[in-house]
Amino acid sequence: MLPEIEELATVVVCEDDDPTRELLCDHLTADRYRVLPAPSASDALRLCAYKQPDLMVLDLGLPDAAGIEVLRRIRSADGASEGIDPRTPVIVLSGRGSEADRVRGFAAGADDYLVKPFHYPELAARVSAVLRRRGEGRREGALRVGELFVDPATRSVRVGEREVRLANKEFALLRALAADPRRVFTKEELLRDVWDYRSLGRTRTLDSHASRLRRKLDPDGSRYVFNCWGVGYRLIEG
Ligand code: CA
């Protein structure tokens, strides 16, 4: 069996220029990001609504709408009904680098602004800086539940001495459950807190993440992540 590739984060690359988009996607994929290409504004918004990316790289000159409108649309989204997380980090890419242009970008809610032409290593550094800041904004203390240790600051998880590597949403789910390990969290709560939306239709997403998380934490047992049928999940038995 091939080792499972752990992705660092999901990134939408919204850029209409095919060679630039493909180059960015190739590099980001090689750097272990899960990449969702979007050649238009409508594609970018659709991906935000259905895939809940961790970050978007957004070109300002798009064929169907101005990139700045995409950014405004994200920032004004109602996460609950539209599925778009209004806090989604966005790094703007633009051929226009005047101070006024950059101020306009930040005013619309950009987390960072990169002027074309740029070199990929700089974009990569900014992507990881924005993701790190986002993570620090949510920083909480480390949690210990019996043998299980969860550190949100470093994203490290251990069971006893064993290091457990989790994908993004698995980690977010664990952190949510570990905050109150005996409590039963309803599926609606977990969907809202971990995926930022309330759609009940997505409970299968939750269930599949929960079962992967259970196996990773305890491959041959059932010490963690209990399915309380019809209600939700809790980390350990009451
Ligand atoms: Ca363009």
mmCIF file of C-alpha atoms and ligand atoms in Angstrom:
data_model
loop_
_atom_site.group_PDB
_atom_site.id
_atom_site.type_symbol
_atom_site.label_atom_id
_atom_site.label_comp_id
_atom_site.label_asym_id
_atom_site.label_seq_id
_atom_site.Cartn_x
_atom_site.Cartn_y
_atom_site.Cartn_z
ATOM 1 C CA MET A 1 0.000 0.000 0.000
ATOM 2 C CA LEU A 2 1.288 3.433 -0.871
ATOM 3 C CA PRO A 3 1.867 5.761 2.073
ATOM 4 C CA GLU A 4 -0.981 8.203 2.479
ATOM 5 C CA ILE A 5 0.022 11.700 1.356
ATOM 6 C CA GLU A 6 -0.784 14.258 4.009
ATOM 7 C CA GLU A 7 -1.755 17.564 2.502
ATOM 8 C CA LEU A 8 -0.761 20.739 4.284
ATOM 9 C CA ALA A 9 -3.807 22.720 3.232
ATOM 10 C CA THR A 10 -6.304 23.098 0.415
ATOM 11 C CA VAL A 11 -5.560 26.040 -1.883
ATOM 12 C CA VAL A 12 -7.762 27.452 -4.648
ATOM 13 C CA VAL A 13 -5.656 28.904 -7.458
ATOM 14 C CA CYS A 14 -7.841 31.418 -9.274
ATOM 15 C CA GLU A 15 -5.968 32.579 -12.362
ATOM 16 C CA ASP A 16 -7.244 32.726 -15.945
ATOM 17 C CA ASP A 17 -3.843 32.595 -17.617
ATOM 18 C CA ASP A 18 -3.367 28.893 -18.346
ATOM 19 C CA PRO A 19 0.452 28.687 -18.134
ATOM 20 C CA THR A 20 0.555 30.707 -14.898
ATOM 21 C CA ARG A 21 -2.238 28.687 -13.311
ATOM 22 C CA GLU A 22 -0.668 25.379 -14.312
ATOM 23 C CA LEU A 23 2.731 26.456 -13.042
ATOM 24 C CA LEU A 24 1.288 27.527 -9.683
ATOM 25 C CA CYS A 25 -0.742 24.342 -9.380
ATOM 26 C CA ASP A 26 2.269 22.156 -10.199
ATOM 27 C CA HIS A 27 4.510 23.897 -7.685
ATOM 28 C CA LEU A 28 1.937 23.959 -4.903
ATOM 29 C CA THR A 29 1.107 20.290 -5.468
ATOM 30 C CA ALA A 30 4.810 19.457 -5.272
ATOM 31 C CA ASP A 31 4.868 21.351 -1.980
ATOM 32 C CA ARG A 32 2.114 19.044 -0.684
ATOM 33 C CA TYR A 33 -0.825 21.384 -0.974
ATOM 34 C CA ARG A 34 -4.131 20.098 -2.245
ATOM 35 C CA VAL A 35 -4.734 22.392 -5.186
ATOM 36 C CA LEU A 36 -8.067 23.336 -6.735
ATOM 37 C CA PRO A 37 -7.602 25.213 -10.031
ATOM 38 C CA ALA A 38 -10.132 27.947 -10.886
ATOM 39 C CA PRO A 39 -9.823 29.646 -14.286
ATOM 40 C CA SER A 40 -12.663 32.084 -13.595
ATOM 41 C CA ALA A 41 -14.326 34.050 -10.806
ATOM 42 C CA SER A 42 -17.380 31.811 -10.863
ATOM 43 C CA ASP A 43 -15.212 28.687 -10.546
ATOM 44 C CA ALA A 44 -13.410 30.245 -7.575
ATOM 45 C CA LEU A 45 -16.644 31.050 -5.745
ATOM 46 C CA ARG A 46 -18.094 27.630 -6.481
ATOM 47 C CA LEU A 47 -14.975 25.954 -5.061
ATOM 48 C CA CYS A 48 -15.182 28.157 -1.952
ATOM 49 C CA ALA A 49 -18.786 27.167 -1.433
ATOM 50 C CA TYR A 50 -18.315 23.439 -1.958
ATOM 51 C CA LYS A 51 -14.742 22.683 -0.933
ATOM 52 C CA GLN A 52 -14.078 25.116 1.944
ATOM 53 C CA PRO A 53 -10.439 25.770 1.013
ATOM 54 C CA ASP A 54 -7.884 26.899 3.591
ATOM 55 C CA LEU A 55 -6.587 29.648 1.318
ATOM 56 C CA MET A 56 -7.124 31.241 -2.080
ATOM 57 C CA VAL A 57 -4.569 32.701 -4.455
ATOM 58 C CA LEU A 58 -6.574 35.232 -6.469
ATOM 59 C CA ASP A 59 -5.641 36.949 -9.716
ATOM 60 C CA LEU A 60 -7.371 40.310 -10.044
ATOM 61 C CA GLY A 61 -7.855 40.291 -13.813
ATOM 62 C CA LEU A 62 -10.383 37.554 -14.591
ATOM 63 C CA PRO A 63 -12.582 37.058 -17.655
ATOM 64 C CA ASP A 64 -15.987 36.986 -15.959
ATOM 65 C CA ALA A 65 -15.598 39.375 -13.014
ATOM 66 C CA ALA A 66 -12.957 41.483 -11.315
ATOM 67 C CA GLY A 67 -10.973 39.485 -8.787
ATOM 68 C CA ILE A 68 -11.646 42.184 -6.232
ATOM 69 C CA GLU A 69 -15.365 41.343 -6.542
ATOM 70 C CA VAL A 70 -14.573 37.708 -5.747
ATOM 71 C CA LEU A 71 -12.762 38.896 -2.643
ATOM 72 C CA ARG A 72 -15.652 41.148 -1.571
ATOM 73 C CA ARG A 73 -18.108 38.350 -2.192
ATOM 74 C CA ILE A 74 -16.105 36.002 0.066
ATOM 75 C CA ARG A 75 -15.763 38.587 2.836
ATOM 76 C CA SER A 76 -19.470 39.366 2.812
ATOM 77 C CA ALA A 77 -20.564 35.712 2.641
ATOM 78 C CA ASP A 78 -22.872 34.245 5.195
ATOM 79 C CA GLY A 79 -20.925 31.083 5.981
ATOM 80 C CA ALA A 80 -23.970 29.263 7.272
ATOM 81 C CA SER A 81 -26.203 29.535 4.228
ATOM 82 C CA GLU A 82 -23.752 29.936 1.351
ATOM 83 C CA GLY A 83 -21.070 27.502 2.467
ATOM 84 C CA ILE A 84 -18.386 30.149 1.862
ATOM 85 C CA ASP A 85 -16.227 30.881 4.897
ATOM 86 C CA PRO A 86 -15.923 34.687 4.973
ATOM 87 C CA ARG A 87 -12.582 34.348 6.795
ATOM 88 C CA THR A 88 -10.963 32.297 4.019
ATOM 89 C CA PRO A 89 -7.423 33.714 3.677
ATOM 90 C CA VAL A 90 -6.855 35.320 0.267
ATOM 91 C CA ILE A 91 -3.545 36.264 -1.348
ATOM 92 C CA VAL A 92 -4.101 38.645 -4.244
ATOM 93 C CA LEU A 93 -1.966 38.407 -7.385
ATOM 94 C CA SER A 94 -1.974 41.461 -9.546
ATOM 95 C CA GLY A 95 -0.074 43.074 -12.378
ATOM 96 C CA ARG A 96 -0.818 46.395 -10.717
ATOM 97 C CA GLY A 97 1.444 47.212 -7.825
ATOM 98 C CA SER A 98 0.885 50.873 -7.033
ATOM 99 C CA GLU A 99 0.238 51.841 -3.459
ATOM 100 C CA ALA A 100 -3.368 52.713 -4.314
ATOM 101 C CA ASP A 101 -3.893 49.287 -5.880
ATOM 102 C CA ARG A 102 -2.454 47.506 -2.887
ATOM 103 C CA VAL A 103 -4.457 49.596 -0.430
ATOM 104 C CA ARG A 104 -7.607 48.790 -2.408
ATOM 105 C CA GLY A 105 -6.767 45.092 -2.202
ATOM 106 C CA PHE A 106 -6.185 45.161 1.551
ATOM 107 C CA ALA A 107 -9.301 47.285 2.061
ATOM 108 C CA ALA A 108 -11.333 44.624 0.267
ATOM 109 C CA GLY A 109 -9.974 42.050 2.710
ATOM 110 C CA ALA A 110 -6.827 40.620 1.118
ATOM 111 C CA ASP A 111 -4.469 38.928 3.587
ATOM 112 C CA ASP A 112 -1.516 39.589 1.320
ATOM 113 C CA TYR A 113 -0.803 41.170 -2.059
ATOM 114 C CA LEU A 114 1.786 39.966 -4.519
ATOM 115 C CA VAL A 115 2.701 41.879 -7.663
ATOM 116 C CA LYS A 116 3.313 40.076 -10.961
ATOM 117 C CA PRO A 117 5.762 39.012 -12.165
ATOM 118 C CA PHE A 118 6.676 37.109 -9.044
ATOM 119 C CA HIS A 119 8.822 34.106 -8.265
ATOM 120 C CA TYR A 120 7.172 31.008 -6.926
ATOM 121 C CA PRO A 121 9.361 30.768 -3.777
ATOM 122 C CA GLU A 122 8.056 34.151 -2.670
ATOM 123 C CA LEU A 123 4.461 33.099 -3.204
ATOM 124 C CA ALA A 124 5.138 29.848 -1.331
ATOM 125 C CA ALA A 125 6.633 31.774 1.599
ATOM 126 C CA ARG A 126 3.613 34.048 1.722
ATOM 127 C CA VAL A 127 1.173 31.140 1.530
ATOM 128 C CA SER A 128 2.772 29.469 4.505
ATOM 129 C CA ALA A 129 3.011 32.762 6.433
ATOM 130 C CA VAL A 130 -0.688 33.500 5.911
ATOM 131 C CA LEU A 131 -1.636 29.958 6.937
ATOM 132 C CA ARG A 132 0.594 30.198 10.003
ATOM 133 C CA ARG A 133 -0.940 33.525 11.056
ATOM 134 C CA ARG A 134 -4.361 32.072 10.596
ATOM 135 C CA GLY A 135 -3.415 29.128 12.784
ATOM 136 C CA GLU A 136 -1.940 31.409 15.441
ATOM 137 C CA GLY A 137 -5.118 33.448 15.505
ATOM 138 C CA ARG A 138 -6.854 30.319 16.649
ATOM 139 C CA ARG A 139 -4.085 29.209 18.995
ATOM 140 C CA GLU A 140 -5.146 27.348 22.078
ATOM 141 C CA GLY A 141 -3.244 25.468 24.699
ATOM 142 C CA ALA A 142 -2.228 21.854 24.298
ATOM 143 C CA LEU A 143 -4.747 19.250 25.365
ATOM 144 C CA ARG A 144 -4.095 15.932 27.008
ATOM 145 C CA VAL A 145 -6.696 13.199 27.247
ATOM 146 C CA GLY A 146 -5.216 10.083 28.824
ATOM 147 C CA GLU A 147 -2.499 8.906 26.453
ATOM 148 C CA LEU A 148 -3.622 11.298 23.750
ATOM 149 C CA PHE A 149 -1.792 14.603 23.363
ATOM 150 C CA VAL A 150 -3.006 17.345 20.993
ATOM 151 C CA ASP A 151 -1.076 20.571 20.461
ATOM 152 C CA PRO A 152 -2.939 23.042 18.248
ATOM 153 C CA ALA A 153 0.062 25.400 18.114
ATOM 154 C CA THR A 154 2.347 22.876 16.435
ATOM 155 C CA ARG A 155 -0.468 20.680 15.055
ATOM 156 C CA SER A 156 1.182 17.705 16.671
ATOM 157 C CA VAL A 157 -0.764 14.709 17.893
ATOM 158 C CA ARG A 158 0.629 11.782 19.841
ATOM 159 C CA VAL A 159 -0.859 8.674 21.372
ATOM 160 C CA GLY A 160 1.652 7.603 24.000
ATOM 161 C CA GLU A 161 4.988 7.830 22.170
ATOM 162 C CA ARG A 162 3.471 7.351 18.752
ATOM 163 C CA GLU A 163 3.236 10.404 16.509
ATOM 164 C CA VAL A 164 -0.083 10.532 14.633
ATOM 165 C CA ARG A 165 -0.216 12.407 11.349
ATOM 166 C CA LEU A 166 -3.596 13.865 10.511
ATOM 167 C CA ALA A 167 -4.951 15.676 7.485
ATOM 168 C CA ASN A 168 -6.334 19.159 8.078
ATOM 169 C CA LYS A 169 -9.975 18.395 8.699
ATOM 170 C CA GLU A 170 -9.164 15.316 10.749
ATOM 171 C CA PHE A 171 -7.043 17.507 12.983
ATOM 172 C CA ALA A 172 -9.765 20.160 13.232
ATOM 173 C CA LEU A 173 -12.287 17.471 14.143
ATOM 174 C CA LEU A 174 -9.989 16.043 16.821
ATOM 175 C CA ARG A 175 -9.367 19.506 18.258
ATOM 176 C CA ALA A 176 -13.102 20.175 18.431
ATOM 177 C CA LEU A 177 -13.791 16.851 20.192
ATOM 178 C CA ALA A 178 -10.785 17.141 22.522
ATOM 179 C CA ALA A 179 -11.966 20.515 23.791
ATOM 180 C CA ASP A 180 -14.508 18.620 25.891
ATOM 181 C CA PRO A 181 -13.608 14.933 25.540
ATOM 182 C CA ARG A 182 -16.623 13.336 27.216
ATOM 183 C CA ARG A 183 -19.237 15.577 25.761
ATOM 184 C CA VAL A 184 -21.308 14.397 22.818
ATOM 185 C CA PHE A 185 -20.964 16.955 20.041
ATOM 186 C CA THR A 186 -23.880 16.935 17.655
ATOM 187 C CA LYS A 187 -23.214 16.480 13.968
ATOM 188 C CA GLU A 188 -24.591 19.947 13.288
ATOM 189 C CA GLU A 189 -22.158 21.461 15.775
ATOM 190 C CA LEU A 190 -19.185 19.640 14.298
ATOM 191 C CA LEU A 191 -20.144 20.516 10.738
ATOM 192 C CA ARG A 192 -20.451 24.133 11.735
ATOM 193 C CA ASP A 193 -17.221 24.284 13.768
ATOM 194 C CA VAL A 194 -14.999 22.141 11.599
ATOM 195 C CA TRP A 195 -16.415 22.776 8.139
ATOM 196 C CA ASP A 196 -18.013 26.165 8.771
ATOM 197 C CA TYR A 197 -21.359 25.288 7.389
ATOM 198 C CA ARG A 198 -24.570 23.733 8.617
ATOM 199 C CA SER A 199 -25.632 21.620 5.697
ATOM 200 C CA LEU A 200 -27.030 18.374 7.053
ATOM 201 C CA GLY A 201 -26.486 16.820 3.633
ATOM 202 C CA ARG A 202 -22.771 16.722 4.371
ATOM 203 C CA THR A 203 -22.965 14.395 7.365
ATOM 204 C CA ARG A 204 -21.276 11.688 5.301
ATOM 205 C CA THR A 205 -18.221 13.926 5.061
ATOM 206 C CA LEU A 206 -18.191 14.128 8.837
ATOM 207 C CA ASP A 207 -18.713 10.387 9.236
ATOM 208 C CA SER A 208 -15.881 9.491 6.875
ATOM 209 C CA HIS A 209 -13.479 11.894 8.598
ATOM 210 C CA ALA A 210 -14.500 10.564 11.996
ATOM 211 C CA SER A 211 -13.844 6.967 11.006
ATOM 212 C CA ARG A 212 -10.443 7.837 9.519
ATOM 213 C CA LEU A 213 -9.562 9.765 12.664
ATOM 214 C CA ARG A 214 -10.619 6.798 14.836
ATOM 215 C CA ARG A 215 -8.392 4.400 12.870
ATOM 216 C CA LYS A 216 -5.405 6.732 12.917
ATOM 217 C CA LEU A 217 -5.617 7.335 16.660
ATOM 218 C CA ASP A 218 -6.053 3.685 17.490
ATOM 219 C CA PRO A 219 -5.518 1.364 14.512
ATOM 220 C CA ASP A 220 -6.517 -1.833 16.286
ATOM 221 C CA GLY A 221 -8.869 -0.724 18.976
ATOM 222 C CA SER A 222 -11.654 1.661 19.672
ATOM 223 C CA ARG A 223 -10.422 3.933 22.408
ATOM 224 C CA TYR A 224 -11.232 7.207 20.673
ATOM 225 C CA VAL A 225 -13.974 8.848 18.639
ATOM 226 C CA PHE A 226 -17.268 7.276 19.582
ATOM 227 C CA ASN A 227 -20.233 7.478 17.285
ATOM 228 C CA CYS A 228 -23.287 8.225 19.398
ATOM 229 C CA TRP A 229 -25.813 6.989 16.909
ATOM 230 C CA GLY A 230 -28.219 9.511 15.587
ATOM 231 C CA VAL A 231 -26.664 12.307 17.651
ATOM 232 C CA GLY A 232 -22.982 12.863 16.973
ATOM 233 C CA TYR A 233 -19.556 12.062 18.310
ATOM 234 C CA ARG A 234 -17.490 12.220 21.434
ATOM 235 C CA LEU A 235 -13.789 11.641 21.928
ATOM 236 C CA ILE A 236 -13.842 9.161 24.795
ATOM 237 C CA GLU A 237 -16.466 7.116 26.546
ATOM 238 C CA GLY A 238 -18.332 8.878 29.313
HETATM 239 CA CA CA B 1 -5.528 37.460 -15.381
#
